[in-house]
The first five atom37 places (N, CA, C, CB, O) and aatype in JSON, in Angstrom:
{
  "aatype": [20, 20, 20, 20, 20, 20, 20, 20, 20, 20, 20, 20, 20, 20, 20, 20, 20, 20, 20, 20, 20, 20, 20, 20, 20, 20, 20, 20, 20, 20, 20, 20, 20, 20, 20, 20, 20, 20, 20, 20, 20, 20, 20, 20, 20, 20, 20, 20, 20, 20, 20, 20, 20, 20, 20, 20, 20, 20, 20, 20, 20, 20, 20, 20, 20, 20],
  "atom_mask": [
    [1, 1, 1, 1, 1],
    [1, 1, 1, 1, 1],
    [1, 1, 1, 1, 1],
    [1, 1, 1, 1, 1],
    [1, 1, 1, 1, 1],
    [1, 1, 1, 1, 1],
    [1, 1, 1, 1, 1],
    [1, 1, 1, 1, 1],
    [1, 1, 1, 1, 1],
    [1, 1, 1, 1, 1],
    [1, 1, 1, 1, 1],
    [1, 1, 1, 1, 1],
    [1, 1, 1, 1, 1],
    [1, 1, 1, 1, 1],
    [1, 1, 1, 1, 1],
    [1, 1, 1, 1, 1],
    [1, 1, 1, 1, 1],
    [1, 1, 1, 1, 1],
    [1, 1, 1, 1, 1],
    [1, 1, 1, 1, 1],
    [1, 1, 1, 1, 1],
    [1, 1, 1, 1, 1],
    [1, 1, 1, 1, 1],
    [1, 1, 1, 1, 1],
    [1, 1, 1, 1, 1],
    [1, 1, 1, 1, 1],
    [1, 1, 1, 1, 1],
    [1, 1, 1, 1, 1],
    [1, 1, 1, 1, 1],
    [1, 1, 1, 1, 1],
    [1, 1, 1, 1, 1],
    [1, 1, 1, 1, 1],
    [1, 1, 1, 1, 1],
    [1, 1, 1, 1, 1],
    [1, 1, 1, 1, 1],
    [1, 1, 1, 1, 1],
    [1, 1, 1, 1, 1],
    [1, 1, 1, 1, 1],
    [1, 1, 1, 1, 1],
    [1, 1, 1, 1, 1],
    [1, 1, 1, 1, 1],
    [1, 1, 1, 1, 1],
    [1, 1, 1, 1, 1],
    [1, 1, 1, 1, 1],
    [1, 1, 1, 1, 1],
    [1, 1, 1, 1, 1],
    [1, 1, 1, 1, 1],
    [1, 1, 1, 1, 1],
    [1, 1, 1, 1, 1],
    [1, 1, 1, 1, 1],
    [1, 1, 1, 1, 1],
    [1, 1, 1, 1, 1],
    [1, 1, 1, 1, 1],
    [1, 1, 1, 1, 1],
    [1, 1, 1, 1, 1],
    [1, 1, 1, 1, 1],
    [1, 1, 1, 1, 1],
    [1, 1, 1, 1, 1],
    [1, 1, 1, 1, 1],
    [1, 1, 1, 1, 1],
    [1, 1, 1, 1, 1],
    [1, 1, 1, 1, 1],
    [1, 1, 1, 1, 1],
    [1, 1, 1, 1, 1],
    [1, 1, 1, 1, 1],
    [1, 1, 1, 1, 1]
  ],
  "atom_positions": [
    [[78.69, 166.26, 52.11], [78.37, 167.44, 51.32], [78.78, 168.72, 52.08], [76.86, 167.47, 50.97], [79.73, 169.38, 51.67]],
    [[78.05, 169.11, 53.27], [78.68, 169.87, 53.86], [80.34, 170.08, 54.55], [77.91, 169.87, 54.47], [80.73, 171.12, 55.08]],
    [[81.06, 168.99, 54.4], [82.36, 169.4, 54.83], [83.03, 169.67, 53.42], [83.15, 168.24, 55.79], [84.06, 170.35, 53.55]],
    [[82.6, 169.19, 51.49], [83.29, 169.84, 50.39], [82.85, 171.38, 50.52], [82.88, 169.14, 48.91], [83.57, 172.3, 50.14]],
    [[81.01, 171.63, 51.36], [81.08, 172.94, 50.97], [81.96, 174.25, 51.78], [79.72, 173.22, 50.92], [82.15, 175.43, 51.46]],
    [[82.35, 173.5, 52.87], [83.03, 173.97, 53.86], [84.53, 174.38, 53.38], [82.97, 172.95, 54.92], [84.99, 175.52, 53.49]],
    [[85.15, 173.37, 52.9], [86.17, 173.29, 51.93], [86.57, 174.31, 51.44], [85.94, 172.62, 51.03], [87.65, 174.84, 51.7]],
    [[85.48, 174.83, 50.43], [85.15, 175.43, 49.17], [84.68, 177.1, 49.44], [83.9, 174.46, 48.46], [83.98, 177.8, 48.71]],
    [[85.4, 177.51, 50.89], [84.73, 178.08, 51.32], [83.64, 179.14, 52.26], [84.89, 177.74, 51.09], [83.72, 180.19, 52.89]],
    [[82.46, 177.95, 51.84], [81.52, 178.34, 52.34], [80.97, 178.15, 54.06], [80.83, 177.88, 51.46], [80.72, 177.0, 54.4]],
    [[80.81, 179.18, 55.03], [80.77, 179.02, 56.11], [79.36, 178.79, 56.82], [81.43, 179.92, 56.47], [78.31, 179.35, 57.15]],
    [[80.09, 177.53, 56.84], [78.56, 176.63, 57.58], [78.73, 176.26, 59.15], [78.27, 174.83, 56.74], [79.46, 175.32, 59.45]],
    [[78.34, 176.7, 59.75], [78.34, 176.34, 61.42], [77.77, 175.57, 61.97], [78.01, 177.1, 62.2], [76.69, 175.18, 61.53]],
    [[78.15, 175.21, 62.81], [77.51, 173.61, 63.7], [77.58, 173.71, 65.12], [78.48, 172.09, 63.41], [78.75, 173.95, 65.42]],
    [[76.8, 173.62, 66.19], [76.77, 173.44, 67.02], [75.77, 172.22, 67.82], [76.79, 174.46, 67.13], [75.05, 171.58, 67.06]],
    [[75.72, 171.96, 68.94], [74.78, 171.11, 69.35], [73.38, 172.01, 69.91], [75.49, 170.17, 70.47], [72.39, 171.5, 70.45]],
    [[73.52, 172.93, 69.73], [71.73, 173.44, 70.08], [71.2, 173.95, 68.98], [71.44, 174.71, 71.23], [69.98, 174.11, 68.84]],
    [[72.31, 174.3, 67.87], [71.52, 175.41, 66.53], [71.55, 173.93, 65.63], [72.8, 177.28, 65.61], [70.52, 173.77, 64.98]],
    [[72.44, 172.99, 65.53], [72.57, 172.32, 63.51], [73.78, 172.61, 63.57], [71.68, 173.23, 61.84], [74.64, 173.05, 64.35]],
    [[73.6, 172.12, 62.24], [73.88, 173.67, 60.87], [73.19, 174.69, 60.8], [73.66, 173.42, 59.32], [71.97, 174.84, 60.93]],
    [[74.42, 175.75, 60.48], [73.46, 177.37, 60.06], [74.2, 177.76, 59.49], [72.95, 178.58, 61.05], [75.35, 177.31, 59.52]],
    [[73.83, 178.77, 58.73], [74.92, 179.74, 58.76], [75.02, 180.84, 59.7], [74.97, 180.28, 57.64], [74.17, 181.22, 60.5]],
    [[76.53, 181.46, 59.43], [76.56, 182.93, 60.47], [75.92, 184.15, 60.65], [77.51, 183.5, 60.4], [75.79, 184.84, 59.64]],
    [[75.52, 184.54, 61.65], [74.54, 185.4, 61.7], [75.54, 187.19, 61.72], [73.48, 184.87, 63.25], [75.56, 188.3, 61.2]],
    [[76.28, 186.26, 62.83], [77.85, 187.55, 62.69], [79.19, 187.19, 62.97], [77.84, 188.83, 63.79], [79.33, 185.97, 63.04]],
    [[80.25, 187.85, 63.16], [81.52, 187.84, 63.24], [81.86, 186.83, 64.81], [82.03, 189.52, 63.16], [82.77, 186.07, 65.14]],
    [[80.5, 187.36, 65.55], [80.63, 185.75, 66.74], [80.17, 184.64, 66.69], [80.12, 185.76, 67.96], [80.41, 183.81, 67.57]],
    [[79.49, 184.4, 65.77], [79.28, 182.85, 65.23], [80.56, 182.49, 64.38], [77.81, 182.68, 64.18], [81.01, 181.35, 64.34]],
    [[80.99, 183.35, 63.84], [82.4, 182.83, 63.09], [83.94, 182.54, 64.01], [82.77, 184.12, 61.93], [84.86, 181.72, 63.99]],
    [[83.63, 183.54, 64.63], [85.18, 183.32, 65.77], [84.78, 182.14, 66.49], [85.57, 184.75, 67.14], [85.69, 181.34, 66.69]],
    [[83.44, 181.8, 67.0], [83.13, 180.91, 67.77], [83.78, 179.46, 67.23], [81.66, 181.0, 67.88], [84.57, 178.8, 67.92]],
    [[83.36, 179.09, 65.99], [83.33, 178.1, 65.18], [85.5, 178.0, 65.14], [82.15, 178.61, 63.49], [86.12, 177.12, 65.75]],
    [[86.04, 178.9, 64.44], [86.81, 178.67, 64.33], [88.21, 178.19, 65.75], [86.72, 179.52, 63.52], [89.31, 177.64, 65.77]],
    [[87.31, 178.79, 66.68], [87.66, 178.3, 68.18], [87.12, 177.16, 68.48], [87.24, 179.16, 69.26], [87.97, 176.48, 69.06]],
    [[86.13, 176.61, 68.37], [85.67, 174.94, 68.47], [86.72, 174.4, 67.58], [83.93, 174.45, 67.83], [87.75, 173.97, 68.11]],
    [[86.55, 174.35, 66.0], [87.64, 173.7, 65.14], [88.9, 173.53, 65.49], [87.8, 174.27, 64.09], [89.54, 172.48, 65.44]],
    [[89.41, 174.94, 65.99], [90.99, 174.94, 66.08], [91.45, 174.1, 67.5], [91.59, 176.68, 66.15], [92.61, 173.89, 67.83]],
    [[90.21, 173.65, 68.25], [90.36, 173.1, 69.86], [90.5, 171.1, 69.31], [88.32, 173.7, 71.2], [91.29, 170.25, 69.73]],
    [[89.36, 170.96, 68.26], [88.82, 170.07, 67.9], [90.04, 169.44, 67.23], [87.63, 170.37, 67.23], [90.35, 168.29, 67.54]],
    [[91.09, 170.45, 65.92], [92.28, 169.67, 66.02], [93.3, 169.71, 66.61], [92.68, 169.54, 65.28], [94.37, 169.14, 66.36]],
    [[92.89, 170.68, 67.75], [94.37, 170.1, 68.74], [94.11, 168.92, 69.23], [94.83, 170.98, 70.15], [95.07, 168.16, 69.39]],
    [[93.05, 168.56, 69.51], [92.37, 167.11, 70.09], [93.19, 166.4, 69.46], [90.76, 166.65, 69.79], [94.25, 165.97, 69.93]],
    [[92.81, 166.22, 68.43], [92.87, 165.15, 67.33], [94.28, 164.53, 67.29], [92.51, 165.79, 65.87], [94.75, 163.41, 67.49]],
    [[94.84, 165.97, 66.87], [96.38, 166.1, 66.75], [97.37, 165.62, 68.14], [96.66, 167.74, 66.43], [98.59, 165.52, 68.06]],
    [[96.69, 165.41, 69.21], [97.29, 164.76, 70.38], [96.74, 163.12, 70.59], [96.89, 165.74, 71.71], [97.44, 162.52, 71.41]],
    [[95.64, 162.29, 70.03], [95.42, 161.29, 70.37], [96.16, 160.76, 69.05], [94.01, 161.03, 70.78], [96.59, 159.63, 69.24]],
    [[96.46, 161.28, 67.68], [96.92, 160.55, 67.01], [98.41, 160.58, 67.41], [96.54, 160.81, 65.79], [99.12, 159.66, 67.01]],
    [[98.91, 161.51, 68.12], [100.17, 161.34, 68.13], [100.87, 160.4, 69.41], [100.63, 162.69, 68.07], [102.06, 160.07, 69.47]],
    [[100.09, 160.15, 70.14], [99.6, 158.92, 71.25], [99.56, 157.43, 70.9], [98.14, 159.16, 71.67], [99.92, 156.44, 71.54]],
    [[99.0, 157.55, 69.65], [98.43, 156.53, 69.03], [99.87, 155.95, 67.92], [96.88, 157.14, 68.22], [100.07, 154.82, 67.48]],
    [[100.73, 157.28, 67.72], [101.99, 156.81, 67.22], [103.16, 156.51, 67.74], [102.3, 157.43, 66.55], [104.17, 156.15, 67.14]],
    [[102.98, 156.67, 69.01], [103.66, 156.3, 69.99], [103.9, 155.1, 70.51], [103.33, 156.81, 70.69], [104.95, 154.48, 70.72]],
    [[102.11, 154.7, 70.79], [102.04, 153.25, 71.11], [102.48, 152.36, 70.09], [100.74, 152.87, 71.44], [103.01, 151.29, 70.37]],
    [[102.28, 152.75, 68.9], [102.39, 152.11, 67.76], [104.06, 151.55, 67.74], [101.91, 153.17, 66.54], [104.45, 150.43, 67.42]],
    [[104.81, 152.66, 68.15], [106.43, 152.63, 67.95], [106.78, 151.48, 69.21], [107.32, 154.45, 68.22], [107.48, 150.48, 69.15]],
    [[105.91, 152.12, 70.49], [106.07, 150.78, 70.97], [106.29, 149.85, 71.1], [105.87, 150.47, 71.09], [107.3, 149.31, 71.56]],
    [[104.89, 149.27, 70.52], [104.53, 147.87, 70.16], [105.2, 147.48, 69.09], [103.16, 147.65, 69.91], [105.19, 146.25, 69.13]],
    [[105.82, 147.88, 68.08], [107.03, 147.45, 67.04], [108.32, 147.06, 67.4], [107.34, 148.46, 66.2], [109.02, 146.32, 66.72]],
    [[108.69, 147.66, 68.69], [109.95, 147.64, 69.31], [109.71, 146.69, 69.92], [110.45, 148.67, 70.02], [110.44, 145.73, 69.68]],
    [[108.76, 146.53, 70.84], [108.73, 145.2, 71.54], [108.79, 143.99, 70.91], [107.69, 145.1, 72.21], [109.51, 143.08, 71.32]],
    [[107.9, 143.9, 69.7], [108.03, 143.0, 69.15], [109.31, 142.51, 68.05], [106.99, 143.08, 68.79], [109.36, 141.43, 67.45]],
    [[110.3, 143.63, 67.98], [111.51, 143.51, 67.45], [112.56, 142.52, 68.95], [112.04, 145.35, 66.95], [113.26, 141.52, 68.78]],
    [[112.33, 143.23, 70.25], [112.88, 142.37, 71.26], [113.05, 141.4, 71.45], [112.63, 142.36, 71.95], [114.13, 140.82, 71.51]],
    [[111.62, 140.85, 71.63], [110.83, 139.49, 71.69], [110.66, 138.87, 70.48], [109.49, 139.62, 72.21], [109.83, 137.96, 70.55]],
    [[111.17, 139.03, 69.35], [111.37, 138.45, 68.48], [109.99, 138.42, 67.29], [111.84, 137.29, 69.09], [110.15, 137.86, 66.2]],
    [[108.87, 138.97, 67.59], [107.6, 138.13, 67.33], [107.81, 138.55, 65.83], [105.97, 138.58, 68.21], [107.02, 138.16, 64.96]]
  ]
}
């Protein structure tokens, strides 16, 4: 529910000492969008890791016949 209202939107914040909240001001909002934007660089580097190995392990198994 909260990530369609997020979507849609509406700015809902999360941290590990507050919840959810909402913003109180313009530094709860920069904050958030600096966690998020860190959160998919994360993301965006283990999946692309993960497509790597993937290409890998296809090739090898094109070698080796399997």
């Amino acid at each position: 529910r909260i990530h369609a209202e997020r979507k849609s939107g509406i700015l809902i914040m999360a941290d590990c000492v507050h919840g959810y909240f909402l913003p109180e001001d313009t530094y709860d909002v920069r904050r958030f969008i600096h966690s998020m934007s860190n959160r998919s660089k994360e993301i965006a580097a283990v999946s692309r890791a993960a497509e790597d190995a993937l290409a890998k392990m296809e090739n090898q198994e094109q070698i080796n016949g399997w």
